[in-house]
Short mmCIF file of C-alpha atoms and ligand atoms in Angstrom, two decimals:
data_model
loop_
_atom_site.label_atom_id
_atom_site.label_comp_id
_atom_site.label_asym_id
_atom_site.label_seq_id
_atom_site.Cartn_x
_atom_site.Cartn_y
_atom_site.Cartn_z
CA MET A 1 -8.69 10.55 -23.09
CA ARG A 2 -7.95 7.53 -20.92
CA GLY A 3 -10.64 5.70 -18.95
CA VAL A 4 -10.05 5.25 -15.23
CA ALA A 5 -11.65 2.92 -12.69
CA VAL A 6 -11.21 3.92 -9.06
CA LEU A 7 -11.66 0.93 -6.77
CA GLY A 8 -12.15 2.09 -3.18
CA SER A 9 -13.13 5.59 -4.32
CA THR A 10 -14.51 6.53 -0.89
CA GLY A 11 -11.26 5.89 0.99
CA SER A 12 -8.26 8.11 1.60
CA ILE A 13 -6.41 7.17 -1.62
CA GLY A 14 -9.67 6.99 -3.59
CA ARG A 15 -10.62 10.55 -2.61
CA SER A 16 -7.08 11.80 -3.36
CA THR A 17 -7.31 10.11 -6.77
CA LEU A 18 -10.55 11.94 -7.54
CA ALA A 19 -8.93 15.21 -6.40
CA VAL A 20 -6.13 14.59 -8.93
CA LEU A 21 -8.60 13.64 -11.69
CA ARG A 22 -10.66 16.79 -11.03
CA ARG A 23 -7.61 18.81 -12.17
CA GLN A 24 -6.99 16.56 -15.19
CA ARG A 25 -10.41 16.34 -16.77
CA GLU A 26 -9.01 16.95 -20.27
CA HIS A 27 -6.82 13.81 -20.02
CA PHE A 28 -8.91 11.27 -18.10
CA ARG A 29 -12.51 10.13 -17.84
CA VAL A 30 -13.83 8.33 -14.73
CA VAL A 31 -15.45 5.17 -16.10
CA ALA A 32 -16.03 3.17 -12.92
CA LEU A 33 -16.20 3.74 -9.16
CA THR A 34 -16.53 1.20 -6.36
CA ALA A 35 -16.85 1.52 -2.61
CA GLY A 36 -16.87 -0.95 0.24
CA SER A 37 -19.67 0.42 2.38
CA ASN A 38 -20.07 4.20 2.19
CA ALA A 39 -23.18 4.29 -0.02
CA SER A 40 -23.94 7.99 0.44
CA LEU A 41 -20.42 9.17 -0.52
CA LEU A 42 -20.41 6.79 -3.50
CA GLU A 43 -23.74 8.27 -4.59
CA SER A 44 -22.43 11.83 -4.45
CA GLN A 45 -19.32 10.74 -6.41
CA ARG A 46 -21.59 9.10 -8.98
CA LEU A 47 -23.53 12.36 -9.37
CA GLU A 48 -20.30 14.32 -9.84
CA TRP A 49 -18.54 11.98 -12.30
CA ASN A 50 -21.41 10.25 -14.11
CA PRO A 51 -19.38 7.03 -14.58
CA ASP A 52 -20.54 4.11 -16.75
CA PHE A 53 -20.42 1.90 -13.65
CA ALA A 54 -20.71 2.51 -9.90
CA GLY A 55 -20.87 -0.40 -7.49
CA LEU A 56 -21.05 -0.94 -3.76
CA VAL A 57 -19.43 -4.11 -2.47
CA GLY A 58 -21.53 -3.98 0.69
CA PRO A 59 -21.18 -5.73 4.03
CA GLY A 60 -19.99 -9.18 2.99
CA ASP A 61 -23.21 -10.18 1.19
CA ALA A 62 -22.06 -11.57 -2.15
CA SER A 63 -25.64 -12.22 -3.25
CA ALA A 64 -26.85 -8.64 -2.87
CA PRO A 65 -28.24 -7.38 -6.20
CA GLY A 66 -25.79 -5.00 -7.87
CA GLY A 67 -23.35 -5.58 -5.03
CA GLY A 68 -20.89 -8.11 -3.69
CA PRO A 69 -17.21 -8.72 -4.46
CA GLY A 70 -18.02 -9.19 -8.19
CA VAL A 71 -18.40 -5.41 -8.33
CA LEU A 72 -14.61 -5.00 -8.13
CA ILE A 73 -13.99 -7.38 -11.04
CA GLU A 74 -16.68 -5.75 -13.15
CA ALA A 75 -15.13 -2.31 -12.64
CA ALA A 76 -11.56 -3.59 -13.07
CA THR A 77 -12.27 -5.30 -16.40
CA HIS A 78 -14.76 -2.78 -17.84
CA PRO A 79 -13.95 -2.42 -21.56
CA ALA A 80 -13.76 1.39 -21.45
CA VAL A 81 -11.20 1.30 -18.62
CA ASP A 82 -7.50 1.77 -19.43
CA ILE A 83 -6.21 2.37 -15.89
CA VAL A 84 -7.43 0.73 -12.70
CA VAL A 85 -6.53 2.60 -9.52
CA ASN A 86 -6.73 -0.15 -6.91
CA ALA A 87 -7.25 1.75 -3.65
CA VAL A 88 -9.07 -1.03 -1.81
CA VAL A 89 -7.56 -1.85 1.57
CA GLY A 90 -6.40 -5.38 2.38
CA ALA A 91 -6.70 -8.83 0.82
CA ALA A 92 -10.06 -7.84 -0.69
CA GLY A 93 -8.10 -6.09 -3.44
CA LEU A 94 -6.27 -9.17 -4.78
CA ASP A 95 -8.81 -10.53 -7.28
CA ALA A 96 -9.29 -7.14 -8.91
CA THR A 97 -5.52 -6.68 -9.34
CA LEU A 98 -5.25 -10.08 -11.02
CA ALA A 99 -8.34 -9.55 -13.21
CA ALA A 100 -7.26 -6.09 -14.38
CA LEU A 101 -3.75 -7.27 -15.30
CA ARG A 102 -5.13 -10.29 -17.12
CA ALA A 103 -7.43 -7.93 -19.04
CA GLY A 104 -4.37 -5.93 -20.14
CA LYS A 105 -5.06 -2.83 -18.02
CA ARG A 106 -2.57 -0.59 -16.29
CA VAL A 107 -2.99 -1.13 -12.55
CA ALA A 108 -2.04 1.90 -10.46
CA LEU A 109 -1.53 -0.13 -7.31
CA ALA A 110 -2.16 1.36 -3.89
CA ASN A 111 -3.37 -2.03 -2.65
CA LYS A 112 0.11 -3.33 -1.78
CA GLU A 113 -1.51 -6.27 0.03
CA SER A 114 -2.28 -7.94 -3.32
CA LEU A 115 1.38 -7.93 -4.33
CA VAL A 116 2.48 -9.11 -0.89
CA MET A 117 -0.01 -12.00 -0.81
CA ALA A 118 0.54 -13.26 -4.33
CA GLY A 119 3.53 -11.49 -5.85
CA GLU A 120 4.43 -14.27 -8.26
CA LEU A 121 0.83 -14.66 -9.47
CA VAL A 122 0.39 -10.92 -9.91
CA LEU A 123 3.54 -10.69 -12.06
CA GLU A 124 2.40 -13.72 -14.05
CA ALA A 125 -1.03 -12.17 -14.64
CA ALA A 126 0.68 -9.03 -15.98
CA ARG A 127 2.92 -11.05 -18.28
CA GLU A 128 0.07 -13.19 -19.61
CA GLY A 129 -2.52 -10.46 -20.00
CA GLY A 130 -0.17 -7.70 -21.12
CA GLY A 131 -1.18 -5.56 -18.13
CA GLU A 132 1.16 -3.09 -16.49
CA LEU A 133 1.78 -2.66 -12.78
CA VAL A 134 2.63 0.87 -11.62
CA PRO A 135 3.00 1.63 -7.91
CA VAL A 136 1.04 4.34 -6.12
CA ASP A 137 2.91 3.81 -2.84
CA SER A 138 5.07 6.92 -2.45
CA GLU A 139 8.33 5.04 -1.82
CA HIS A 140 7.90 2.77 -4.84
CA SER A 141 6.81 5.70 -6.99
CA ALA A 142 10.01 7.44 -5.89
CA VAL A 143 12.03 4.40 -7.02
CA LEU A 144 10.23 4.31 -10.38
CA GLN A 145 10.88 8.02 -10.87
CA CYS A 146 14.60 7.60 -10.01
CA LEU A 147 14.91 4.67 -12.42
CA ALA A 148 13.22 6.45 -15.34
CA GLY A 149 15.75 7.07 -18.07
CA HIS A 150 18.64 5.37 -16.25
CA GLY A 151 20.07 2.39 -18.05
CA GLY A 152 22.50 1.57 -15.25
CA GLN A 153 22.29 -1.48 -13.07
CA LEU A 154 20.08 -1.09 -10.00
CA GLU A 155 22.24 -2.08 -7.03
CA ARG A 156 20.30 -1.24 -3.88
CA LEU A 157 17.08 0.40 -2.70
CA ILE A 158 16.68 2.33 0.52
CA LEU A 159 13.05 2.96 1.45
CA THR A 160 12.32 5.60 4.04
CA ALA A 161 9.87 5.21 6.93
CA SER A 162 8.54 8.05 9.07
CA GLY A 163 8.82 5.84 12.16
CA GLY A 164 5.17 6.51 13.00
CA PRO A 165 3.83 8.05 16.22
CA PHE A 166 5.84 5.82 18.61
CA ARG A 167 9.34 6.37 17.22
CA GLU A 168 10.62 7.98 20.42
CA TRP A 169 8.45 6.15 22.95
CA PRO A 170 9.87 3.68 25.50
CA ALA A 171 9.14 0.14 24.26
CA GLU A 172 7.02 -0.81 27.35
CA ARG A 173 4.69 2.15 26.89
CA VAL A 174 4.10 1.30 23.21
CA GLN A 175 2.72 -2.13 24.18
CA GLU A 176 -0.25 -0.38 25.82
CA ALA A 177 -0.76 2.39 23.24
CA THR A 178 -4.40 3.27 22.55
CA VAL A 179 -6.20 3.26 19.21
CA GLU A 180 -6.25 7.07 19.21
CA GLU A 181 -2.48 7.20 19.80
CA ALA A 182 -1.80 4.67 17.05
CA LEU A 183 -3.93 6.59 14.54
CA ARG A 184 -2.11 9.91 15.17
CA HIS A 185 0.38 9.66 12.31
CA PRO A 186 2.99 12.44 12.39
CA THR A 187 3.28 13.15 8.64
CA TRP A 188 0.58 11.34 6.60
CA SER A 189 -3.23 11.29 6.84
CA MET A 190 -4.43 7.81 5.81
CA GLY A 191 -7.04 5.10 6.37
CA SER A 192 -7.08 3.42 9.79
CA LYS A 193 -5.55 0.06 8.77
CA ILE A 194 -2.46 1.57 7.11
CA SER A 195 -2.14 4.07 9.97
CA VAL A 196 -1.83 1.20 12.46
CA ASP A 197 0.54 -0.57 10.02
CA SER A 198 2.67 2.58 10.09
CA ALA A 199 2.70 2.59 13.90
CA THR A 200 3.90 -1.06 14.01
CA LEU A 201 6.03 -0.63 10.86
CA ALA A 202 4.19 -3.63 9.36
CA ASN A 203 3.55 -1.19 6.51
CA LYS A 204 7.28 -0.92 5.84
CA ALA A 205 7.67 -4.70 5.83
CA LEU A 206 4.79 -4.92 3.31
CA GLU A 207 6.63 -2.29 1.27
CA VAL A 208 9.93 -4.20 1.33
CA ILE A 209 8.07 -7.24 -0.07
CA GLU A 210 6.29 -4.98 -2.57
CA ALA A 211 9.68 -3.60 -3.72
CA HIS A 212 11.13 -7.10 -4.01
CA PHE A 213 8.42 -8.08 -6.51
CA LEU A 214 8.20 -4.75 -8.35
CA TYR A 215 11.92 -4.28 -8.88
CA GLY A 216 13.14 -7.90 -8.81
CA LEU A 217 15.76 -7.29 -6.12
CA PRO A 218 16.81 -9.83 -3.47
CA TYR A 219 15.95 -8.85 0.11
CA ASP A 220 19.56 -8.14 1.10
CA ARG A 221 19.58 -5.28 -1.40
CA ILE A 222 16.45 -3.57 -0.01
CA GLU A 223 17.02 -1.50 3.12
CA VAL A 224 14.88 0.75 5.30
CA VAL A 225 15.87 3.88 7.20
CA VAL A 226 13.71 5.95 9.51
CA HIS A 227 13.33 9.50 8.22
CA PRO A 228 10.88 11.36 10.47
CA GLN A 229 10.31 14.32 8.10
CA SER A 230 8.96 12.13 5.22
CA ILE A 231 10.60 14.39 2.61
CA VAL A 232 12.91 11.85 0.93
CA HIS A 233 10.68 8.99 -0.24
CA ALA A 234 13.37 6.55 -1.38
CA PHE A 235 17.01 6.30 -2.45
CA VAL A 236 18.17 4.28 -5.45
CA GLU A 237 21.81 3.19 -5.72
CA PHE A 238 23.31 2.23 -9.08
CA GLY A 239 26.25 -0.07 -9.81
CA ASP A 240 28.70 2.81 -10.00
CA GLY A 241 27.81 3.92 -6.45
CA SER A 242 25.73 6.91 -7.54
CA VAL A 243 22.59 7.46 -5.45
CA LEU A 244 19.42 9.22 -6.61
CA ALA A 245 16.53 10.22 -4.37
CA GLN A 246 13.04 11.62 -4.98
CA LEU A 247 11.88 14.38 -2.61
CA GLY A 248 8.74 16.31 -1.86
CA PHE A 249 6.36 17.32 0.89
CA PRO A 250 4.24 14.34 1.90
CA THR A 251 1.21 14.18 -0.39
CA MET A 252 -0.17 11.10 -2.12
CA GLU A 253 -1.50 13.20 -4.99
CA LEU A 254 1.90 13.29 -6.69
CA PRO A 255 2.51 9.51 -6.73
CA ILE A 256 -1.12 9.00 -7.80
CA LEU A 257 -0.73 11.43 -10.71
CA TYR A 258 2.57 9.83 -11.71
CA ALA A 259 1.02 6.34 -11.68
CA LEU A 260 -1.64 7.64 -14.10
CA THR A 261 0.83 9.36 -16.47
CA HIS A 262 4.11 7.38 -16.21
CA PRO A 263 6.48 7.66 -18.03
CA VAL A 264 5.47 11.25 -18.81
CA ARG A 265 4.67 14.02 -16.35
CA LEU A 266 1.73 16.40 -16.43
CA PRO A 267 1.63 19.73 -14.63
CA ASP A 268 -0.67 19.59 -11.60
CA SER A 269 -1.10 22.91 -9.81
CA GLY A 270 -2.61 21.19 -6.79
CA VAL A 271 0.61 19.67 -5.49
CA PRO A 272 2.42 21.84 -2.91
CA ARG A 273 5.73 23.06 -4.34
CA PHE A 274 8.91 22.00 -2.59
CA ASP A 275 10.83 24.50 -0.47
CA PRO A 276 14.10 23.22 1.05
CA ILE A 277 14.17 25.99 3.67
CA ALA A 278 10.66 25.11 4.86
CA ALA A 279 11.57 21.40 4.79
CA GLY A 280 14.38 22.16 7.24
CA SER A 281 16.81 19.50 8.48
CA LEU A 282 16.48 16.02 7.08
CA THR A 283 17.52 13.27 9.48
CA PHE A 284 17.98 9.50 9.11
CA GLU A 285 18.19 6.82 11.78
CA PRO A 286 18.07 3.01 11.99
CA VAL A 287 14.81 1.09 12.63
CA ARG A 288 14.54 0.31 16.38
CA ALA A 289 14.22 -3.48 16.61
CA ASP A 290 12.88 -3.30 20.20
CA LEU A 291 9.91 -1.19 19.06
CA PHE A 292 9.15 -2.62 15.66
CA ARG A 293 9.03 -6.42 16.03
CA THR A 294 6.34 -6.56 13.36
CA PHE A 295 8.76 -5.09 10.82
CA ASP A 296 11.30 -7.87 11.37
CA LEU A 297 8.56 -10.53 11.26
CA GLY A 298 7.31 -9.19 7.94
CA VAL A 299 10.72 -9.00 6.30
CA ALA A 300 11.51 -12.53 7.54
CA ALA A 301 8.23 -13.71 5.98
CA GLY A 302 9.25 -12.04 2.72
CA ARG A 303 12.61 -13.81 2.79
CA ALA A 304 10.91 -17.15 3.54
CA GLY A 305 8.80 -16.61 0.41
CA GLY A 306 6.01 -18.93 -0.77
CA THR A 307 2.87 -18.54 1.34
CA ALA A 308 4.70 -16.85 4.26
CA PRO A 309 4.02 -13.26 3.09
CA ALA A 310 0.30 -14.07 2.61
CA VAL A 311 0.23 -15.49 6.15
CA PHE A 312 1.99 -12.42 7.53
CA ASN A 313 -0.49 -10.18 5.71
CA ALA A 314 -3.58 -12.09 6.86
CA ALA A 315 -2.42 -12.37 10.50
CA ASN A 316 -1.63 -8.66 10.45
CA GLU A 317 -5.05 -7.76 9.02
CA ALA A 318 -6.81 -9.89 11.65
CA ALA A 319 -4.72 -8.48 14.51
CA VAL A 320 -5.09 -4.86 13.37
CA ALA A 321 -8.88 -5.29 13.07
CA ALA A 322 -8.95 -6.70 16.62
CA PHE A 323 -6.83 -3.80 17.91
CA LEU A 324 -9.08 -1.23 16.19
CA ASP A 325 -12.09 -3.00 17.81
CA ARG A 326 -10.27 -2.68 21.16
CA ARG A 327 -10.24 -6.47 21.60
CA ILE A 328 -6.42 -6.68 21.99
CA PRO A 329 -3.75 -4.23 23.20
CA PHE A 330 -1.26 -2.79 20.70
CA GLY A 331 1.53 -5.13 21.83
CA ARG A 332 -0.56 -8.21 20.99
CA ILE A 333 -0.46 -7.35 17.27
CA ALA A 334 3.20 -8.47 17.02
CA ASP A 335 2.63 -11.42 19.40
CA THR A 336 -0.26 -12.69 17.27
CA ILE A 337 1.62 -12.42 13.98
CA HIS A 338 4.64 -14.11 15.53
CA ALA A 339 2.57 -17.04 16.81
CA VAL A 340 0.74 -17.50 13.49
CA LEU A 341 3.96 -17.41 11.43
CA ASN A 342 5.59 -19.89 13.84
CA ALA A 343 2.71 -22.32 13.36
CA HIS A 344 2.78 -22.06 9.56
CA THR A 345 4.53 -24.48 7.21
CA THR A 346 5.45 -22.47 4.14
CA GLN A 347 4.07 -23.80 0.84
CA PRO A 348 4.79 -22.65 -2.71
CA ALA A 349 2.57 -19.70 -3.70
CA THR A 350 2.38 -20.50 -7.39
CA ALA A 351 -1.35 -21.38 -7.34
CA LEU A 352 -4.09 -19.01 -6.23
CA ALA A 353 -5.76 -21.79 -4.23
CA ALA A 354 -2.63 -22.13 -2.04
CA VAL A 355 -2.59 -18.38 -1.38
CA ARG A 356 -6.29 -18.31 -0.49
CA GLU A 357 -5.90 -21.30 1.81
CA ALA A 358 -2.91 -19.70 3.56
CA ASP A 359 -4.90 -16.47 3.97
CA ARG A 360 -7.95 -18.30 5.37
CA TRP A 361 -5.84 -20.48 7.69
CA ALA A 362 -3.86 -17.50 9.03
CA ARG A 363 -6.98 -15.48 9.84
CA ALA A 364 -8.54 -18.42 11.70
CA ARG A 365 -5.30 -19.12 13.55
CA ALA A 366 -4.91 -15.45 14.49
CA LEU A 367 -8.45 -15.41 15.95
CA GLU A 368 -7.58 -18.49 18.05
CA GLU A 369 -4.39 -16.81 19.28
CA MET A 370 -6.33 -13.69 20.27
CA SER A 371 -9.27 -15.42 21.99
P1 NAD B 401 -9.19 3.54 3.43
O1 NAD B 401 -9.60 2.65 4.54
O2 NAD B 401 -9.26 5.01 3.60
O3 NAD B 401 -10.04 3.19 2.11
C1 NAD B 401 -10.25 1.86 1.69
C2 NAD B 401 -11.25 1.79 0.55
O4 NAD B 401 -11.49 0.40 0.27
C3 NAD B 401 -12.62 2.39 0.88
O5 NAD B 401 -13.17 2.97 -0.29
C4 NAD B 401 -13.45 1.17 1.29
O6 NAD B 401 -14.83 1.36 1.06
C5 NAD B 401 -12.88 0.11 0.37
N1 NAD B 401 -13.03 -1.24 0.93
C6 NAD B 401 -12.75 -1.63 2.20
N2 NAD B 401 -13.00 -2.96 2.34
C7 NAD B 401 -13.43 -3.39 1.13
C8 NAD B 401 -13.85 -4.66 0.65
N3 NAD B 401 -13.90 -5.75 1.44
N4 NAD B 401 -14.20 -4.77 -0.65
C9 NAD B 401 -14.17 -3.69 -1.45
N5 NAD B 401 -13.81 -2.46 -1.04
C10 NAD B 401 -13.44 -2.31 0.24
O7 NAD B 401 -7.69 3.08 3.04
P2 NAD B 401 -6.56 3.95 2.32
O8 NAD B 401 -5.74 4.65 3.32
O9 NAD B 401 -7.14 4.72 1.19
O10 NAD B 401 -5.64 2.77 1.74
C11 NAD B 401 -6.03 2.01 0.62
C12 NAD B 401 -4.85 1.19 0.14
O11 NAD B 401 -3.81 2.07 -0.26
C13 NAD B 401 -4.24 0.28 1.22
O12 NAD B 401 -3.78 -0.89 0.62
C14 NAD B 401 -3.05 1.08 1.72
O13 NAD B 401 -2.02 0.27 2.23
C15 NAD B 401 -2.61 1.77 0.45
N6 NAD B 401 -1.87 3.03 0.65
C16 NAD B 401 -2.46 4.06 1.30
C17 NAD B 401 -1.77 5.25 1.47
C18 NAD B 401 -2.42 6.44 2.14
O14 NAD B 401 -1.78 7.50 2.20
N7 NAD B 401 -3.63 6.35 2.62
C19 NAD B 401 -0.46 5.37 1.01
C20 NAD B 401 0.12 4.28 0.35
C21 NAD B 401 -0.60 3.12 0.18
MG1 MG B 402 4.27 3.95 1.46
#
């Protein structure tokens, strides 16, 4: 019986994680749950799972009794926890990732932002604390599954992207897309921030950076293709030219289950079985640079290294929040990130203080750009 903490249990990935755990009660026990703000859903989850710890981070009040950001650390380092599912959205997830790895836990990482912001520090925390980082992101889970049992040299990764709701739109129309249009993802149902990231393809840039740190590959060996059906999650090419892919209907429950059980597999009757006839034609196309400026900005930030990915991430979070609040049009998301990255002088990201300062600076600068 392994103990699991679910950070962000009220969100899309958090709820999918609990759906997986409901079918695996003989293997896992829910030890800790945390939520950002949805107190009533957290309470009903607490009644269902009877965890040792349930905490609400609350609306930015660190001094609230039983609440505040410390809740995430407490859950992530709880002694009865073996696996921390980090399903918090955004930079708020970083400290818990670091703390869990330092405490020697397995981190099933949905919160890709923590790896993007502070990839070197996250890997160092895992090395020092003996923790283990396992991706929940479907593309990175696909890579891990393709690599399992293969001794050969990893040559190249190709991550797939659905292309989001605007894949076939004229570029001018996308600039004025509404919040409702941006949230209408063709193949995945997700939280609002990652849905907007999928419409701009910022999500895929975050994933390229995530893959760089997880699999230790240089950026020129990580590629992205648009695959509107979201059936192939990633391709892995080995030194001999052989290519493996992992396929399945789009559901996060499979990569979540695999992150809990890797390197073994458990049967899970809840995952829809694959049917190639129902999947139909699988198509692949290049990323449209005219539509997805944010993607290129993010990959360039990854290549620049140091604090640049943290700045990209923070500017993106600030711009997406402003778009969701209807303070800026869709097209201003890329403009804002571009301006903030242009104004930034990249520093080494080998100390947490430098990462935090870059994050703080980028958010403030993004707000100035958008005012
Ligand atoms: P969501 O918005 O549905 O849920 C986010 C969760 O984090 C909620 O429980 C919320 O209460 C909590 N939270 C928000 N702000 C917080 C804060 N400041 N402190 C503590 N908790 C906070 O998001 P989601 O779609 O579940 O995505 C979560 C993470 O997983 C993101 O990093 C996303 O990129 C990643 N991810 C999501 C999917 C997906 O299919 N939804 C797929 C791959 C990766
Ligand atoms: Mg993904």
